[in-house]
PDB file of C-alpha atoms (C1' of nucleotides) in Angstrom:
ATOM      1  CA  MET A 240     150.667  92.556  80.410  1.00 69.00           C
ATOM      2  CA  MET A 241     147.263  94.058  81.521  1.00 71.00           C
ATOM      3  CA  ILE A 242     144.222  92.207  82.924  1.00 74.00           C
ATOM      4  CA  ARG A 243     141.046  94.044  83.141  1.00 73.00           C
ATOM      5  CA  MET A 244     138.073  93.341  83.284  1.00 70.00           C
ATOM      6  CA  PRO A 245     135.535  93.638  80.137  1.00 70.00           C
ATOM      7  CA  GLU A 246     133.503  96.426  80.971  1.00 77.00           C
ATOM      8  CA  ALA A 247     129.629  96.567  81.809  1.00 84.00           C
ATOM      9  CA  ASP A 248     127.593  97.794  79.038  1.00 93.00           C
ATOM     10  CA  TRP A 249     125.103  99.935  81.185  1.00 98.00           C
ATOM     11  CA  SER A 250     123.669 100.787  77.021  1.00 98.00           C
ATOM     12  CA  VAL A 251     120.391  99.998  79.240  1.00 98.00           C
ATOM     13  CA  LEU A 252     120.224 103.014  80.257  1.00 98.00           C
ATOM     14  CA  ALA A 253     119.965 104.622  77.336  1.00 98.00           C
ATOM     15  CA  GLY A 254     116.515 103.199  76.609  1.00 98.00           C
ATOM     16  CA  PRO A 255     112.568 103.537  78.720  1.00 98.00           C
ATOM     17  CA  PRO A 256     112.785 104.675  81.437  1.00 98.00           C
ATOM     18  CA  ASP A 257     110.581 101.593  82.903  1.00 98.00           C
ATOM     19  CA  VAL A 258     113.858  98.781  81.115  1.00 98.00           C
ATOM     20  CA  ALA A 259     115.937 101.195  82.909  1.00 98.00           C
ATOM     21  CA  ALA A 260     114.308 100.397  86.404  1.00 98.00           C
ATOM     22  CA  ARG A 261     113.756  96.954  86.519  1.00 98.00           C
ATOM     23  CA  ALA A 262     118.110  96.578  84.894  1.00 98.00           C
ATOM     24  CA  LEU A 263     118.686  98.832  87.896  1.00 98.00           C
ATOM     25  CA  LEU A 264     117.241  96.285  90.485  1.00 98.00           C
ATOM     26  CA  GLY A 265     120.269  93.712  92.500  1.00 98.00           C
ATOM     27  CA  CYS A 266     122.827  96.524  90.556  1.00 98.00           C
ATOM     28  CA  ARG A 267     125.433  98.187  93.661  1.00 98.00           C
ATOM     29  CA  LEU A 268     125.939 101.574  94.038  1.00 98.00           C
ATOM     30  CA  ARG A 269     129.416 102.611  95.664  1.00 98.00           C
ATOM     31  CA  ALA A 270     129.722 105.513  97.626  1.00 98.00           C
ATOM     32  CA  ASN A 271     132.281 107.295 100.205  1.00 98.00           C
ATOM     33  CA  GLY A 272     132.734 104.115 101.623  1.00 98.00           C
ATOM     34  CA  VAL A 273     129.207 101.988 101.675  1.00 98.00           C
ATOM     35  CA  THR A 274     127.848  99.418  98.829  1.00 98.00           C
ATOM     36  CA  VAL A 275     124.706  98.960  98.229  1.00 98.00           C
ATOM     37  CA  ARG A 276     122.919  96.629  96.573  1.00 98.00           C
ATOM     38  CA  LEU A 277     119.354  98.333  94.965  1.00 98.00           C
ATOM     39  CA  THR A 278     116.149  96.522  95.996  1.00 98.00           C
ATOM     40  CA  GLU A 279     113.344  99.105  95.087  1.00 98.00           C
ATOM     41  CA  VAL A 280     113.503 102.242  91.941  1.00 98.00           C
ATOM     42  CA  GLU A 281     110.497 104.034  90.529  1.00 98.00           C
ATOM     43  CA  ALA A 282     111.098 104.849  86.752  1.00 98.00           C
ATOM     44  CA  TYR A 283     109.946 108.474  85.672  1.00 98.00           C
ATOM     45  CA  GLY A 284     108.884 109.769  82.362  1.00 98.00           C
ATOM     46  CA  GLY A 285     110.146 112.587  80.105  1.00 97.00           C
ATOM     47  CA  VAL A 286     108.274 116.621  78.829  1.00 96.00           C
ATOM     48  CA  GLY A 287     105.080 115.732  78.602  1.00 94.00           C
ATOM     49  CA  GLU A 288     104.411 112.151  78.722  1.00 95.00           C
ATOM     50  CA  ASP A 289     104.492 111.722  82.873  1.00 98.00           C
ATOM     51  CA  PRO A 290     103.051 114.448  84.967  1.00 97.00           C
ATOM     52  CA  ALA A 291     104.805 113.303  88.044  1.00 97.00           C
ATOM     53  CA  SER A 292     107.579 113.822  86.070  1.00 98.00           C
ATOM     54  CA  HIS A 293     109.767 116.629  86.840  1.00 98.00           C
ATOM     55  CA  SER A 294     110.574 117.182  83.415  1.00 98.00           C
ATOM     56  CA  HIS A 295     107.385 117.029  82.565  1.00 97.00           C
ATOM     57  CA  ARG A 296     106.620 120.741  82.493  1.00 97.00           C
ATOM     58  CA  GLY A 297     109.999 120.883  80.127  1.00 97.00           C
ATOM     59  CA  PRO A 298     113.664 121.894  81.197  1.00 97.00           C
ATOM     60  CA  THR A 299     113.525 124.486  84.519  1.00 98.00           C
ATOM     61  CA  PRO A 300     117.630 125.164  86.322  1.00 97.00           C
ATOM     62  CA  ARG A 301     116.315 122.620  88.816  1.00 98.00           C
ATOM     63  CA  ASN A 302     115.863 119.547  85.897  1.00 98.00           C
ATOM     64  CA  THR A 303     117.801 120.697  83.320  1.00 98.00           C
ATOM     65  CA  VAL A 304     120.536 117.021  83.803  1.00 98.00           C
ATOM     66  CA  MET A 305     117.010 114.924  83.242  1.00 98.00           C
ATOM     67  CA  PHE A 306     117.615 116.203  79.578  1.00 98.00           C
ATOM     68  CA  GLY A 307     121.136 115.322  79.291  1.00 98.00           C
ATOM     69  CA  ARG A 308     123.085 112.160  78.351  1.00 97.00           C
ATOM     70  CA  SER A 309     121.884 108.743  80.191  1.00 98.00           C
ATOM     71  CA  GLY A 310     123.995 107.528  83.252  1.00 98.00           C
ATOM     72  CA  VAL A 311     124.059 110.399  85.338  1.00 98.00           C
ATOM     73  CA  LEU A 312     123.531 111.784  88.233  1.00 98.00           C
ATOM     74  CA  TYR A 313     120.357 113.787  89.264  1.00 98.00           C
ATOM     75  CA  VAL A 314     120.640 114.660  93.011  1.00 98.00           C
ATOM     76  CA  TYR A 315     116.849 116.600  94.269  1.00 98.00           C
ATOM     77  CA  PHE A 316     116.142 118.504  97.417  1.00 98.00           C
ATOM     78  CA  VAL A 317     112.407 118.079  98.549  1.00 97.00           C
ATOM     79  CA  PHE A 318     110.321 118.630 101.519  1.00 96.00           C
ATOM     80  CA  GLY A 319     113.376 121.170 102.532  1.00 96.00           C
ATOM     81  CA  MET A 320     114.907 118.324 104.427  1.00 97.00           C
ATOM     82  CA  HIS A 321     115.737 115.572 102.095  1.00 98.00           C
ATOM     83  CA  TRP A 322     118.106 114.738  98.781  1.00 98.00           C
ATOM     84  CA  CYS A 323     117.028 111.624  96.620  1.00 98.00           C
ATOM     85  CA  LEU A 324     119.164 110.265  94.037  1.00 98.00           C
ATOM     86  CA  ASN A 325     118.145 109.854  90.771  1.00 98.00           C
ATOM     87  CA  VAL A 326     119.669 107.818  87.507  1.00 98.00           C
ATOM     88  CA  VAL A 327     118.975 109.995  84.721  1.00 98.00           C
ATOM     89  CA  THR A 328     117.836 107.463  81.495  1.00 98.00           C
ATOM     90  CA  GLY A 329     117.176 107.601  77.945  1.00 98.00           C
ATOM     91  CA  PRO A 330     118.870 109.520  74.814  1.00 98.00           C
ATOM     92  CA  PRO A 331     119.962 112.734  75.337  1.00 97.00           C
ATOM     93  CA  GLY A 332     116.686 115.275  75.632  1.00 97.00           C
ATOM     94  CA  SER A 333     114.168 112.416  77.063  1.00 97.00           C
ATOM     95  CA  ALA A 334     114.595 113.885  80.533  1.00 98.00           C
ATOM     96  CA  SER A 335     113.356 110.115  82.234  1.00 98.00           C
ATOM     97  CA  ALA A 336     115.082 109.350  85.288  1.00 98.00           C
ATOM     98  CA  VAL A 337     114.689 106.147  87.681  1.00 98.00           C
ATOM     99  CA  LEU A 338     114.111 107.350  91.397  1.00 98.00           C
ATOM    100  CA  LEU A 339     116.464 104.846  93.717  1.00 98.00           C
ATOM    101  CA  ARG A 340     113.639 104.475  96.105  1.00 98.00           C
ATOM    102  CA  ALA A 341     115.978 101.522  99.111  1.00 98.00           C
ATOM    103  CA  ALA A 342     118.863  99.162  98.921  1.00 98.00           C
ATOM    104  CA  GLU A 343     120.593  96.920 101.074  1.00 98.00           C
ATOM    105  CA  VAL A 344     123.839  97.514 102.315  1.00 98.00           C
ATOM    106  CA  VAL A 345     125.936  95.441 101.356  1.00 98.00           C
ATOM    107  CA  GLU A 346     129.614  96.602 102.412  1.00 98.00           C
ATOM    108  CA  GLY A 347     130.850  99.634 105.153  1.00 98.00           C
ATOM    109  CA  HIS A 348     127.815  98.853 107.502  1.00 98.00           C
ATOM    110  CA  ASP A 349     129.707 100.813 110.130  1.00 98.00           C
ATOM    111  CA  LEU A 350     129.916 103.928 107.961  1.00 98.00           C
ATOM    112  CA  ALA A 351     125.847 103.896 107.354  1.00 98.00           C
ATOM    113  CA  ARG A 352     125.550 103.482 110.961  1.00 97.00           C
ATOM    114  CA  VAL A 353     127.478 106.015 111.962  1.00 97.00           C
ATOM    115  CA  ARG A 354     125.709 108.613 109.314  1.00 98.00           C
ATOM    116  CA  ARG A 355     122.347 106.899 110.025  1.00 97.00           C
ATOM    117  CA  ALA A 356     121.987 107.479 113.486  1.00 95.00           C
ATOM    118  CA  GLY A 357     119.580 109.078 115.610  1.00 90.00           C
ATOM    119  CA  PRO A 358     118.622 108.853 118.498  1.00 88.00           C
ATOM    120  CA  GLY A 359     119.628 104.565 118.289  1.00 90.00           C
ATOM    121  CA  VAL A 360     121.298 103.035 115.416  1.00 93.00           C
ATOM    122  CA  PRO A 361     119.074 101.829 112.865  1.00 96.00           C
ATOM    123  CA  ARG A 362     118.473  98.478 111.965  1.00 95.00           C
ATOM    124  CA  ASP A 363     120.750  97.154 108.790  1.00 96.00           C
ATOM    125  CA  ARG A 364     117.711  96.938 107.183  1.00 97.00           C
ATOM    126  CA  ASP A 365     116.577 100.371 107.781  1.00 97.00           C
ATOM    127  CA  LEU A 366     120.316 101.481 106.863  1.00 98.00           C
ATOM    128  CA  ALA A 367     119.279 102.461 102.765  1.00 98.00           C
ATOM    129  CA  ARG A 368     115.274 101.635 103.315  1.00 98.00           C
ATOM    130  CA  GLY A 369     114.179 104.940 101.338  1.00 98.00           C
ATOM    131  CA  PRO A 370     114.556 107.254  98.538  1.00 98.00           C
ATOM    132  CA  ALA A 371     116.119 110.226 101.678  1.00 98.00           C
ATOM    133  CA  ARG A 372     117.935 107.377 103.869  1.00 98.00           C
ATOM    134  CA  LEU A 373     119.968 105.795 100.712  1.00 98.00           C
ATOM    135  CA  ALA A 374     121.200 109.671  99.937  1.00 98.00           C
ATOM    136  CA  VAL A 375     122.054 109.752 103.812  1.00 98.00           C
ATOM    137  CA  ALA A 376     124.019 106.082 104.114  1.00 98.00           C
ATOM    138  CA  LEU A 377     125.540 107.008 100.983  1.00 98.00           C
ATOM    139  CA  ASP A 378     126.632 110.324 102.376  1.00 98.00           C
ATOM    140  CA  ILE A 379     125.897 112.270  98.668  1.00 98.00           C
ATOM    141  CA  ASP A 380     123.728 115.220  98.190  1.00 98.00           C
ATOM    142  CA  GLY A 381     123.024 118.053  95.848  1.00 98.00           C
ATOM    143  CA  ALA A 382     126.789 118.558  94.302  1.00 98.00           C
ATOM    144  CA  ALA A 383     126.594 115.105  92.968  1.00 98.00           C
ATOM    145  CA  THR A 384     124.081 116.278  90.448  1.00 98.00           C
ATOM    146  CA  GLY A 385     125.531 116.408  86.694  1.00 98.00           C
ATOM    147  CA  THR A 386     128.450 113.548  88.031  1.00 98.00           C
ATOM    148  CA  SER A 387     128.636 109.881  85.772  1.00 98.00           C
ATOM    149  CA  LEU A 388     128.106 106.935  87.418  1.00 98.00           C
ATOM    150  CA  LEU A 389     129.837 104.879  84.880  1.00 98.00           C
ATOM    151  CA  ASP A 390     133.124 106.606  84.050  1.00 95.00           C
ATOM    152  CA  GLY A 391     134.946 106.662  88.129  1.00 95.00           C
ATOM    153  CA  THR A 392     134.588 110.652  87.311  1.00 97.00           C
ATOM    154  CA  GLY A 393     132.614 111.503  90.236  1.00 97.00           C
ATOM    155  CA  PRO A 394     131.563 110.048  93.631  1.00 98.00           C
ATOM    156  CA  VAL A 395     129.355 107.098  93.084  1.00 98.00           C
ATOM    157  CA  GLN A 396     130.119 104.243  90.763  1.00 98.00           C
ATOM    158  CA  LEU A 397     127.518 102.080  89.757  1.00 98.00           C
ATOM    159  CA  LEU A 398     128.457  98.363  89.447  1.00 98.00           C
ATOM    160  CA  PRO A 399     126.706  95.384  87.970  1.00 97.00           C
ATOM    161  CA  ALA A 400     125.039  92.737  90.187  1.00 96.00           C
ATOM    162  CA  LEU A 401     127.190  90.412  92.371  1.00 93.00           C
ATOM    163  CA  SER A 402     124.957  87.663  91.040  1.00 92.00           C
ATOM    164  CA  PRO A 403     121.471  86.982  89.572  1.00 90.00           C
ATOM    165  CA  GLU A 404     119.380  88.501  91.340  1.00 89.00           C
ATOM    166  CA  ARG A 405     116.353  85.241  92.908  1.00 90.00           C
ATOM    167  CA  ALA A 406     113.436  86.750  93.642  1.00 94.00           C
ATOM    168  CA  PRO A 407     111.075  88.020  91.512  1.00 96.00           C
ATOM    169  CA  ILE A 408     110.388  91.642  90.686  1.00 97.00           C
ATOM    170  CA  ALA A 409     107.176  92.897  91.421  1.00 97.00           C
ATOM    171  CA  SER A 410     105.652  96.570  90.555  1.00 97.00           C
ATOM    172  CA  GLY A 411     103.529  99.265  91.625  1.00 96.00           C
ATOM    173  CA  PRO A 412     101.771 102.516  91.901  1.00 95.00           C
ATOM    174  CA  ARG A 413     105.181 104.727  92.549  1.00 96.00           C
ATOM    175  CA  VAL A 414     104.984 106.591  96.235  1.00 96.00           C
ATOM    176  CA  GLY A 415     103.957 109.683  97.276  1.00 94.00           C
ATOM    177  CA  VAL A 416     103.379 111.055  94.164  1.00 95.00           C
ATOM    178  CA  ALA A 417     100.002 113.376  93.785  1.00 92.00           C
ATOM    179  CA  LEU A 418      99.621 112.902  89.764  1.00 94.00           C
ATOM    180  CA  ALA A 419     100.022 109.941  87.608  1.00 94.00           C
ATOM    181  CA  ALA A 420     100.362 107.512  91.029  1.00 88.00           C
ATOM    182  CA  ASP A 421      98.353 104.999  89.709  1.00 89.00           C
ATOM    183  CA  VAL A 422     100.275 103.801  86.728  1.00 95.00           C
ATOM    184  CA  PRO A 423     102.683 100.868  88.672  1.00 97.00           C
ATOM    185  CA  TRP A 424     106.386 102.422  87.763  1.00 97.00           C
ATOM    186  CA  ARG A 425     107.699 101.381  91.265  1.00 97.00           C
ATOM    187  CA  PHE A 426     109.493  97.858  91.032  1.00 98.00           C
ATOM    188  CA  TRP A 427     110.950  95.937  94.000  1.00 97.00           C
ATOM    189  CA  LEU A 428     112.408  92.544  94.669  1.00 97.00           C
ATOM    190  CA  ASP A 429     110.127  90.867  95.718  1.00 96.00           C
ATOM    191  CA  GLY A 430     110.413  90.247  99.524  1.00 94.00           C
ATOM    192  CA  ASP A 431     113.107  92.113 100.335  1.00 96.00           C
ATOM    193  CA  PRO A 432     113.482  93.691 104.066  1.00 96.00           C
ATOM    194  CA  SER A 433     115.247  96.396 102.831  1.00 97.00           C
ATOM    195  CA  VAL A 434     112.314  97.764 100.384  1.00 97.00           C
ATOM    196  CA  SER A 435     110.321 100.425 101.660  1.00 96.00           C
ATOM    197  CA  ALA A 436     106.708 100.995 103.165  1.00 93.00           C
ATOM    198  CA  TYR A 437     103.987 101.895 100.545  1.00 94.00           C
ATOM    199  CA  ARG A 438     102.706 104.897 101.124  1.00 94.00           C
ATOM    200  CA  ARG A 439     100.043 106.793  98.438  1.00 91.00           C
ATOM    201  CA  HIS A 440      99.908 110.501  97.959  1.00 92.00           C
ATOM    202  CA  VAL A 441      98.100 112.877 100.937  1.00 87.00           C
ATOM    203  CA  PRO A 442      96.964 116.118 100.256  1.00 81.00           C
ATOM    204  CA  ARG A 443      98.034 118.964 103.252  1.00 78.00           C
ATOM    205  CA  ARG A 444      95.937 121.116 104.206  1.00 65.00           C
ATOM    206  CA  GLN A 445      97.238 124.979 104.739  1.00 60.00           C
ATOM    207  CA  PRO A 446      97.138 125.985 108.766  1.00 55.00           C
ATOM    208  CA  SER A 447      94.283 127.749 107.673  1.00 47.00           C
ATOM    209  CA  GLY A 448      93.867 130.453 110.349  1.00 45.00           C
ATOM    210  CA  GLY A 449      90.552 130.591 109.264  1.00 44.00           C
ATOM    211  CA  GLN A 450      91.230 134.026 107.715  1.00 43.00           C
ATOM    212  CA  GLY A 451      88.840 133.199 103.962  1.00 41.00           C
ATOM    213  CA  SER A 452      91.630 135.053 101.913  1.00 39.00           C
ATOM    214  CA  GLN A 453      90.820 133.418  98.865  1.00 40.00           C
ATOM    215  CA  THR A 454      89.372 135.445  96.194  1.00 36.00           C
ATOM    216  CA  ALA A 455      85.466 134.057  95.757  1.00 32.00           C
ATOM    217  CA  THR A 456      84.630 132.461  93.475  1.00 31.00           C
ATOM    218  CA  GLN A 457      81.168 131.373  93.901  1.00 24.00           C
TER     219      GLN A 457
ATOM    220  C1'  DA B 574     100.455  97.033 112.889  1.00 76.81           C
ATOM    221  C1'  DG B 575      98.864 101.055 111.062  1.00 76.81           C
ATOM    222  C1'  DT B 576      97.899 105.795 110.355  1.00 76.81           C
ATOM    223  C1'  DA B 577      98.302 110.775 111.168  1.00 76.81           C
ATOM    224  C1'  DG B 578     100.779 115.485 112.336  1.00 76.81           C
ATOM    225  C1'  DG B 579     104.055 118.274 111.774  1.00 76.81           C
ATOM    226  C1'  DA B 580     109.215 119.702 110.595  1.00 76.81           C
ATOM    227  C1'  DT B 581     111.583 122.807 106.572  1.00 76.81           C
ATOM    228  C1'  DA B 582     112.954 125.117 102.145  1.00 76.81           C
ATOM    229  C1'  DA B 583     114.216 124.510  97.491  1.00 76.81           C
ATOM    230  C1'  DT B 584     111.273 125.227  93.257  1.00 76.81           C
ATOM    231  C1'  DC B 585     107.732 126.816  90.513  1.00 76.81           C
ATOM    232  C1'  DT B 586     103.432 129.867  89.739  1.00 76.81           C
TER     233       DT B 586
ATOM    234  C1'  DG C 240     102.200 131.794  97.856  1.00 76.81           C
ATOM    235  C1'  DA C 241     101.190 126.475  97.149  1.00 76.81           C
ATOM    236  C1'  DT C 242     103.500 122.639  96.378  1.00 76.81           C
ATOM    237  C1'  DT C 243     106.687 119.097  97.246  1.00 76.81           C
ATOM    238  C1'  DA C 244     109.335 111.492  93.900  1.00 76.81           C
ATOM    239  C1'  DT C 245     110.306 112.459 103.167  1.00 76.81           C
ATOM    240  C1'  DC C 246     111.199 111.070 107.344  1.00 76.81           C
ATOM    241  C1'  DC C 247     109.886 110.802 112.303  1.00 76.81           C
ATOM    242  C1'  DT C 248     107.595 110.497 116.158  1.00 76.81           C
ATOM    243  C1'  DA C 249     103.400 109.902 118.425  1.00 76.81           C
ATOM    244  C1'  DC C 250      99.799 107.760 119.153  1.00 76.81           C
ATOM    245  C1'  DT C 251      95.419 103.826 118.493  1.00 76.81           C
ATOM    246  C1'  DG C 252      94.641  98.945 118.917  1.00 76.81           C
TER     247       DG C 252
END
DNA sequence: AGTAGGATAATCT
DNA sequence: GATTATCCTACTG
């Protein structure tokens, strides 16, 4: 007779993104030989309700999976070099998600160090500290978009926390977003060293050549 | 410790 | 053509 562990209940992912975000803190993520414990996440709303969300203006080729069922990965490419991982949340069509911003590596440190090595080897607390760093540590890119985190068919598996988290959950404005910047939908485990540093969005100026090619609006 | 600038290309207007 | 859910390096103090 097979003894099997009770399967984790991830029904919270089918609910509102901020509730799902809080529930994801402390949970583990395993991919390609590395396991991490999530310490910082951000919630993003659906069509027309959150100007900072990729789904805000409706479906596009990039954000299609956000409109599907929850518990699936949405991985996007940003700034010409970085991948970021999201968990799709809410009922199909709601197009909300949770950005996985930072984590502590709890298994596979050696692999993570190799993947994250630059001129030097980063400190352990920095291995997955930041969304793009997390993607590198887990060796995940856009190819994983649309795969399930729950049923073992994809490269990334979501696992419950090993033990209840002791640290209180803190919340505040989201990092790096230009719109709706002060919606307090960033959540993190207070005091954890793997939580990334807060940075407000800074508008970029074009390296303008001085040539006033703009249409004069006078 | 904190801040500033640049790399670099997909995505959408 | 503008913008970008970031990171690294190089400064300042």
